[in-house]
Each structure stands twice: as structure tokens, then as C-alpha cells.
Amino acid sequence: MIKYIGSKRALLGQVGMAIQAILPDGGRVCDLFSGSARVGHHLKKMGYQVWSNDHNAYAHTLATAYVQADRERWLEKTGTVLEELRQVTPEAGWFTRNFCEEARFFHPENGARIDAMRERIERMDLEPELKAVVLVALMEAADRVDSTAGLQMAYMKQWAPRALKPLQLRLPDILPAVPSGPCVATHADAVAIASQIEAGLVYLDPPYNQHSYLANYHCWESLVLWDKPETYGVARKRVDVRSRKSDFNSKPRIKAALASVIDNLHAPNLVISFNDEGYLSREDMEALLGRRGNVQVIEIPRPRYVGARIGIHNLKGERVGEVGRLRNVERLFISTAKPIDLSHITTSG
Ligand SMILES: C[S@@+](CC[C@H](N)C(=O)[O-])C[C@H]1O[C@@H](n2cnc3c(N)ncnc32)[C@H](O)[C@@H]1O
């Protein structure tokens, strides 16, 4: 799966255990801010009927592949399409010009492979789920040979060693259907869709600060949409990064946005991830959830993201500062009708 800041890869065990403690007999779970789709993938593997949602197109594509698409339906067809894509002749185009020449996120030889494969995918006229699985294979292949520290806001001064390796397509780990019913992926603003969600439990993992996911992962958005937009700045971001904003990236707006989501959801149980560095404090979250009934909090200390640990650098890649904190606390806020026994969930970092 792709590198994704804020991904709950390291917390899947705790999130899964908390959800299982609340819904031991299965049921439908909605992941309203699905990002890399790792959480939805994990929950589908556990047998839940998952509904994943995110407002960015690349995240919706990831969730379509990892949550909505069923392995038995698409495995063979995906293998055939990937084999055809492995044979295409590289040809530099929009992606190479923007992300390998004007910016240096990928080596131009891989850029030419990505351009040629992406053009071929567009001409294949694939069914939407199959197209999503194939796009995820291409996104992950590109992610394995990128020259970044995991964000598409800046690139390495020298090519990262992995960027010099040739891009290789692999089959994404799509999962078999679950007996509890079809899983779905939607592509909507969380505030707008909240009142339509029907689920036994909703998991909320919103952004917690000003950093826009669209800006951080703009190459994936352009790769998936393939709309070849005008770009700007050193990172060659798509121009709509300036206008497509989330209320969850705004200090003055996040509390009202989250309150609106929480109040409009038709779900008896909520689990919310939020760490101790975000715009909302533990007390803010407890107050937002307190109106619904019982609230429990699990605290999990974690090492901070790699960018924090390697220090602050300027655009020339020179180290210009240190970061004070190397650890933070990830919190799970659990809102249920009655208190749940969560004592078996380990919280060591
Ligand atoms: C912290 S990340 C989620 C990470 C995810 N749980 C994972 O493990 O990869 C937050 C996600 O919220 C999405 N997002 C931000 N604002 C949103 C909004 N208003 N509606 C829906 N999704 C939004 C972002 O695109 C991003 O993928």
C-alpha cells in the first residue's frame, strides 16, 4: 500500500480490537475519512461489511480497489490487464514533464513508463472497479520508486536509490467478498454525506491540522483523474489545490465541521482517531462526544512521522532545524451507548 501520512497502519490492531469489542457479531462499519484504505481493508478482512468514504479521488480509487472490489470477481482480469501494461513502450508525456523534469518526484525513465501505461489504461475502457484495481497497481508501483520522504510537497536533492530502479507492476492485495453484504466506496465530503450513513459503527479519522491531503498527494490525484491540469510552484501542484479545501484543515472551522458530522450520523457507535498535536484537544473531543452518551479514551504513544525525525530542511535539502518532540500520543475516542470492556487493548507505543 502507498506511503500515507496519518495512515493508521501501526494502529490497525488497536482500531480492529476496539471495533470488535463493540460489534462482536459483525455488521456494517463506515470509515468516513478512508485515506490509504488500510483501515477498511483490515475491517473487510475481519469480515465486516465496510463502507469507505473520502473526498479525494485517489483515496476513493484506493477504497474502490481495497474495500469495494471483490477478489473472486477481478483477480483474473486484473492479471490480464497488468500483463498487457507491462508490454507497453515507455513514452514521456504530461506526467514526465511535470513530475520528473519540472519537479523530480520520479526518475524520467519511470515517468515515461507511467505516462505510457496511464494512457493505455484510459483507452482500455475498463469497468470502474477493474480500472480502480489497475490504477492502484500503477500508483503503488510508482510509490515504490518515488524520490520523496512520503509527501509530494518536496523531493530529494539527489535521486533516492529506489528511484533508479525500474517501476514494476504487482497485483494489489484485493480481498474476497464478505458474507455480511457488499462493501462500498463513496467519494464525498464527510459533512455532506454524514446524514446518509447507516452503519452499526462509524470510524472517523479526519485530518488534524492545516496540511491538505490533496496538496500532499497531488501526483496521485492527477494520475487517477488523468485530467492533465495546469500546475504551479516547485512541486508542480494541480491548480485546484488552491480551491479544493477541507474544513478539517482549518483551525477556526474544524470543530463545527466535526460536530456537524457527529450530530448527523445515524450510528449507535463511533470510534474517532485524533492525536495530541491536532487542532482539537482531548477535552474538546470529550465535550463533542459527551452529548451522545458514554465516552472512553485509549491513549497510545507513538514515534512521530519520519519528517519530524529527520529534521527540518530547506528546499535545497539542507538541514535548518531540529524538531523538539519525537513521540506523540494517538488517541481513540470511543462513543457507545454503554461502557465497553477495552482492558485487553494494549497501548504500548
Ligand atoms: C488522517 S487521513 C485518514 C487516514 C486513514 N485512516 C489511513 O489509515 O490511511 C484523513 C483523510 O481525510 C480525507 N478528508 C479530508 N477532508 C475531508 C472531507 N471534508 N470529507 C471527506 N474526506 C476528507 C483526506 O483526503 C484524508 O485521506
XYZ file of C-alpha atoms and ligand atoms in Angstrom:
376
model
C 0.000 0.000 0.000
C 1.164 3.600 -0.540
C 3.093 5.690 1.984
C 0.482 7.953 3.617
C 0.949 10.457 6.391
C -1.601 9.889 9.146
C -2.154 6.309 7.979
C -3.291 4.069 10.814
C -1.060 1.183 9.686
C 0.591 0.983 13.111
C -2.745 1.244 14.943
C -4.728 -1.320 12.934
C -4.523 -3.825 15.808
C -5.999 -1.435 18.359
C -8.633 0.003 15.989
C -9.689 -3.512 14.949
C -9.852 -4.739 18.560
C -11.905 -1.737 19.683
C -14.387 -2.265 16.833
C -14.606 -5.983 17.574
C -15.290 -5.259 21.247
C -18.204 -3.003 20.215
C -19.561 -5.144 17.330
C -18.575 -8.737 18.220
C -21.173 -10.198 15.842
C -20.054 -8.267 12.748
C -22.208 -5.758 10.888
C -21.670 -2.640 8.818
C -18.831 -0.241 9.635
C -18.250 3.066 7.859
C -14.773 4.591 7.544
C -15.660 8.193 6.689
C -12.111 9.536 6.031
C -10.593 6.459 4.406
C -7.242 7.807 3.051
C -4.976 4.881 2.158
C -7.929 2.454 2.691
C -5.820 0.411 5.118
C -8.414 0.506 7.882
C -11.259 -0.519 5.554
C -9.099 -3.316 4.122
C -8.355 -4.578 7.636
C -12.028 -4.461 8.635
C -13.137 -6.244 5.442
C -10.551 -8.922 6.239
C -12.133 -9.228 9.698
C -15.479 -9.905 7.983
C -17.224 -6.542 8.440
C -19.344 -5.054 5.684
C -17.327 -1.881 5.078
C -18.378 1.469 3.646
C -15.348 3.685 2.923
C -15.539 7.346 2.002
C -13.029 10.082 1.203
C -13.293 13.380 -0.679
C -10.125 12.907 -2.745
C -10.297 10.904 -5.983
C -7.067 8.933 -5.385
C -8.362 7.832 -1.942
C -11.703 6.841 -3.473
C -9.779 4.785 -6.054
C -7.813 3.061 -3.263
C -11.036 2.286 -1.385
C -12.778 1.056 -4.542
C -9.932 -1.443 -5.003
C -9.285 -2.430 -1.391
C -12.816 -2.305 0.018
C -15.457 -2.407 -2.722
C -13.866 -4.723 -5.307
C -14.023 -8.452 -4.574
C -11.070 -10.694 -5.328
C -13.005 -13.538 -6.956
C -14.571 -11.122 -9.440
C -11.445 -9.229 -10.556
C -8.318 -11.279 -9.883
C -8.000 -12.967 -13.250
C -8.992 -9.916 -15.312
C -6.526 -7.744 -13.348
C -3.732 -10.204 -14.101
C -4.513 -9.991 -17.841
C -4.595 -6.160 -17.858
C -1.356 -5.843 -15.843
C 0.369 -8.231 -18.265
C -0.703 -6.034 -21.197
C 0.544 -2.911 -19.378
C 3.945 -4.481 -18.718
C 4.427 -4.694 -22.513
C 3.739 -1.013 -23.376
C 6.583 1.035 -24.823
C 7.547 3.910 -22.474
C 6.692 7.341 -23.854
C 7.183 10.586 -21.948
C 4.139 12.867 -21.682
C 2.321 15.111 -19.171
C 3.370 13.148 -16.068
C 7.060 13.050 -17.018
C 7.180 16.741 -17.902
C 5.555 17.857 -14.653
C 6.794 15.343 -12.070
C 10.150 14.153 -13.483
C 11.553 17.242 -15.290
C 9.959 20.398 -13.840
C 9.838 18.614 -10.439
C 11.819 15.479 -9.591
C 9.444 13.137 -7.768
C 10.184 10.213 -10.129
C 13.044 9.375 -12.472
C 12.198 10.327 -16.101
C 12.595 6.696 -17.255
C 9.879 5.682 -14.798
C 7.890 8.791 -15.759
C 7.808 7.563 -19.384
C 6.582 4.145 -18.204
C 3.866 5.768 -16.067
C 2.743 8.039 -18.939
C 2.519 5.173 -21.431
C 0.725 2.822 -19.012
C -1.721 5.502 -17.872
C -2.590 6.441 -21.491
C -3.197 2.756 -22.269
C -5.450 2.350 -19.196
C -7.543 5.301 -20.366
C -8.018 3.717 -23.803
C -8.974 0.299 -22.376
C -12.433 1.456 -21.247
C -12.369 -0.804 -18.156
C -15.293 -1.385 -15.772
C -14.928 1.074 -12.832
C -13.850 -1.474 -10.178
C -11.327 -3.107 -12.509
C -9.995 0.318 -13.519
C -9.562 1.203 -9.831
C -7.633 -2.007 -9.109
C -5.353 -1.389 -12.113
C -4.814 2.290 -11.156
C -3.903 1.186 -7.627
C -1.347 -1.253 -9.079
C 0.184 1.665 -11.035
C 0.036 4.083 -8.068
C 1.743 1.564 -5.780
C 4.380 0.736 -8.396
C 5.140 4.475 -8.754
C 5.178 4.910 -4.951
C 7.843 2.188 -4.623
C 10.200 4.152 -6.941
C 9.498 7.717 -5.794
C 12.139 10.167 -4.642
C 10.316 11.769 -1.715
C 10.101 11.399 2.068
C 6.465 10.356 1.686
C 4.899 13.708 0.784
C 4.584 15.266 -2.693
C 5.417 18.766 -1.446
C 9.182 18.309 -1.852
C 11.596 15.823 -3.393
C 15.089 14.607 -2.555
C 18.017 16.747 -3.679
C 19.715 13.614 -5.083
C 17.672 10.729 -6.519
C 16.661 8.291 -3.773
C 18.301 4.912 -4.608
C 14.850 3.313 -5.146
C 14.012 5.961 -7.791
C 16.709 4.495 -10.072
C 15.041 1.060 -10.132
C 12.573 0.282 -12.915
C 8.898 0.542 -11.988
C 7.280 -2.912 -11.614
C 3.536 -3.606 -11.516
C 2.265 -6.017 -8.849
C -1.190 -7.338 -8.147
C -2.815 -5.369 -5.263
C -3.981 -7.471 -2.300
C -7.707 -7.235 -3.010
C -9.935 -9.273 -0.697
C -12.699 -11.831 -1.158
C -16.313 -10.739 -0.676
C -17.650 -10.860 2.891
C -20.835 -12.805 3.745
C -22.395 -9.833 5.575
C -23.072 -7.932 2.302
C -21.419 -5.829 -0.395
C -18.736 -3.333 0.627
C -18.820 0.126 -0.971
C -16.587 3.138 -1.572
C -18.019 6.637 -1.910
C -16.391 9.908 -2.941
C -17.989 12.686 -0.912
C -17.380 15.428 1.592
C -17.841 13.951 5.079
C -20.094 16.797 6.243
C -22.328 16.435 3.187
C -22.696 12.635 3.358
C -22.926 12.160 7.153
C -26.746 12.134 7.316
C -26.914 9.378 4.662
C -24.654 6.947 6.516
C -26.391 3.908 8.014
C -23.970 1.762 9.987
C -23.566 -0.028 13.295
C -20.356 1.891 13.860
C -18.603 4.815 12.169
C -14.840 5.257 12.349
C -13.662 8.868 11.964
C -10.033 9.684 11.204
C -10.123 13.292 9.975
C -7.057 15.449 9.235
C -5.928 17.193 12.395
C -4.007 20.191 11.162
C -3.580 22.637 8.259
C -1.814 20.206 5.904
C -4.045 19.395 2.961
C -4.032 15.785 1.774
C -4.740 16.946 -1.769
C -1.566 19.084 -1.694
C 0.479 16.299 -0.102
C -0.659 13.677 -2.645
C -1.392 15.797 -5.729
C 0.569 13.470 -8.057
C -1.814 10.603 -7.194
C -4.849 12.831 -7.745
C -3.595 13.781 -11.213
C -2.605 10.197 -12.020
C -6.068 8.914 -11.130
C -8.104 11.737 -12.705
C -5.764 11.992 -15.745
C -7.120 15.438 -16.462
C -3.614 16.907 -17.083
C -4.318 20.159 -15.224
C -2.253 23.321 -15.138
C 0.351 23.061 -12.343
C 2.253 25.580 -10.203
C 5.233 26.014 -7.886
C 8.311 23.898 -7.216
C 6.135 20.833 -6.519
C 4.022 21.348 -9.699
C 0.777 21.018 -7.752
C -2.537 20.972 -9.637
C -4.139 24.435 -9.687
C -7.266 23.162 -7.929
C -5.194 22.505 -4.785
C -5.753 26.232 -4.191
C -9.552 25.967 -4.272
C -10.417 22.439 -3.061
C -10.181 22.952 0.696
C -11.339 20.853 3.639
C -12.920 22.359 6.754
C -10.921 19.777 8.719
C -7.700 21.592 7.739
C -8.984 24.859 9.236
C -8.413 25.734 12.889
C -11.487 28.013 13.046
C -13.766 25.537 11.189
C -12.778 22.032 12.280
C -14.825 21.931 15.490
C -18.097 22.913 13.799
C -17.406 20.521 10.905
C -16.766 17.576 13.238
C -19.780 18.483 15.399
C -21.970 18.525 12.294
C -20.692 15.079 11.226
C -21.177 13.603 14.698
C -24.675 15.052 15.100
C -25.891 13.920 11.665
C -24.640 10.325 11.660
C -27.209 7.554 12.172
C -24.913 5.209 14.047
C -25.098 3.989 17.632
C -21.313 3.714 17.979
C -18.386 5.926 16.981
C -14.627 5.462 17.141
C -12.560 8.589 16.449
C -8.793 8.787 15.957
C -7.181 12.071 16.897
C -3.682 12.684 18.217
C -2.354 15.140 20.781
C -0.931 17.507 18.132
C -4.164 18.409 16.379
C -6.443 21.413 16.452
C -8.805 19.751 18.953
C -7.813 18.849 22.495
C -8.888 15.762 24.426
C -11.364 17.969 26.329
C -12.829 19.323 23.047
C -13.387 15.795 21.783
C -14.895 14.574 25.037
C -17.281 17.536 25.029
C -18.302 16.874 21.392
C -18.997 13.218 22.132
C -20.348 13.629 25.662
C -23.767 14.663 24.316
C -24.146 11.191 22.754
C -23.595 9.253 25.989
C -20.665 7.202 27.245
C -17.106 8.178 26.095
C -13.931 6.122 26.670
C -10.445 7.124 25.579
C -7.495 4.880 24.725
C -4.074 6.600 24.580
C -1.266 5.046 22.509
C 2.209 6.700 22.496
C 3.835 6.543 19.030
C 7.069 7.734 17.351
C 6.324 10.819 15.219
C 6.303 10.695 11.402
C 9.628 10.353 9.609
C 9.784 14.014 8.510
C 9.813 15.071 12.140
C 12.533 12.600 12.976
C 14.911 13.547 10.135
C 14.724 17.258 10.992
C 13.675 20.437 9.192
C 15.218 21.047 5.745
C 15.074 23.913 3.284
C 14.294 23.464 -0.428
C 17.971 22.779 -1.164
C 17.782 19.811 1.206
C 19.966 21.480 3.844
C 19.119 20.743 7.471
C 18.000 24.022 9.027
C 16.397 22.946 12.266
C 15.530 20.231 14.699
C 12.144 19.020 15.789
C 11.558 19.025 19.531
C 9.209 16.091 20.046
C 9.985 12.640 18.732
C 6.846 10.980 20.112
C 3.165 11.827 20.200
C 0.051 10.249 21.645
C -2.540 8.731 19.339
C -5.987 8.679 20.942
C -9.029 6.571 20.204
C -12.259 8.197 21.436
C -14.966 5.585 21.787
C -18.595 6.630 21.968
C -21.115 3.892 22.769
C -24.479 3.642 24.495
C -22.970 1.683 27.418
C -19.344 1.331 28.651
C -17.403 -1.428 26.847
C -14.616 -3.559 28.315
C -11.499 -2.353 26.460
C -8.952 -3.544 29.043
C -7.489 -6.167 26.634
C -6.340 -3.482 24.141
C -2.620 -2.885 24.553
C -1.473 0.699 24.430
C 2.328 0.467 24.392
C 3.908 2.512 21.574
C -5.834 11.142 8.590
S -6.263 10.791 6.939
C -7.043 9.219 7.051
C -6.008 8.123 7.111
C -6.604 6.741 7.021
N -7.317 6.351 8.215
C -5.488 5.738 6.752
O -5.218 4.855 7.585
O -4.865 5.851 5.697
C -7.604 11.890 6.659
C -8.329 11.709 5.315
O -9.457 12.588 5.300
C -9.697 12.985 3.972
N -10.534 14.211 4.050
C -10.139 15.464 4.414
N -11.192 16.284 4.451
C -12.276 15.538 4.116
C -13.671 15.840 3.990
N -14.145 17.073 4.220
N -14.511 14.844 3.626
C -14.034 13.588 3.383
N -12.720 13.260 3.471
C -11.863 14.225 3.844
C -8.315 13.185 3.378
O -8.337 13.068 1.974
C -7.517 12.061 4.078
O -7.413 10.940 3.239
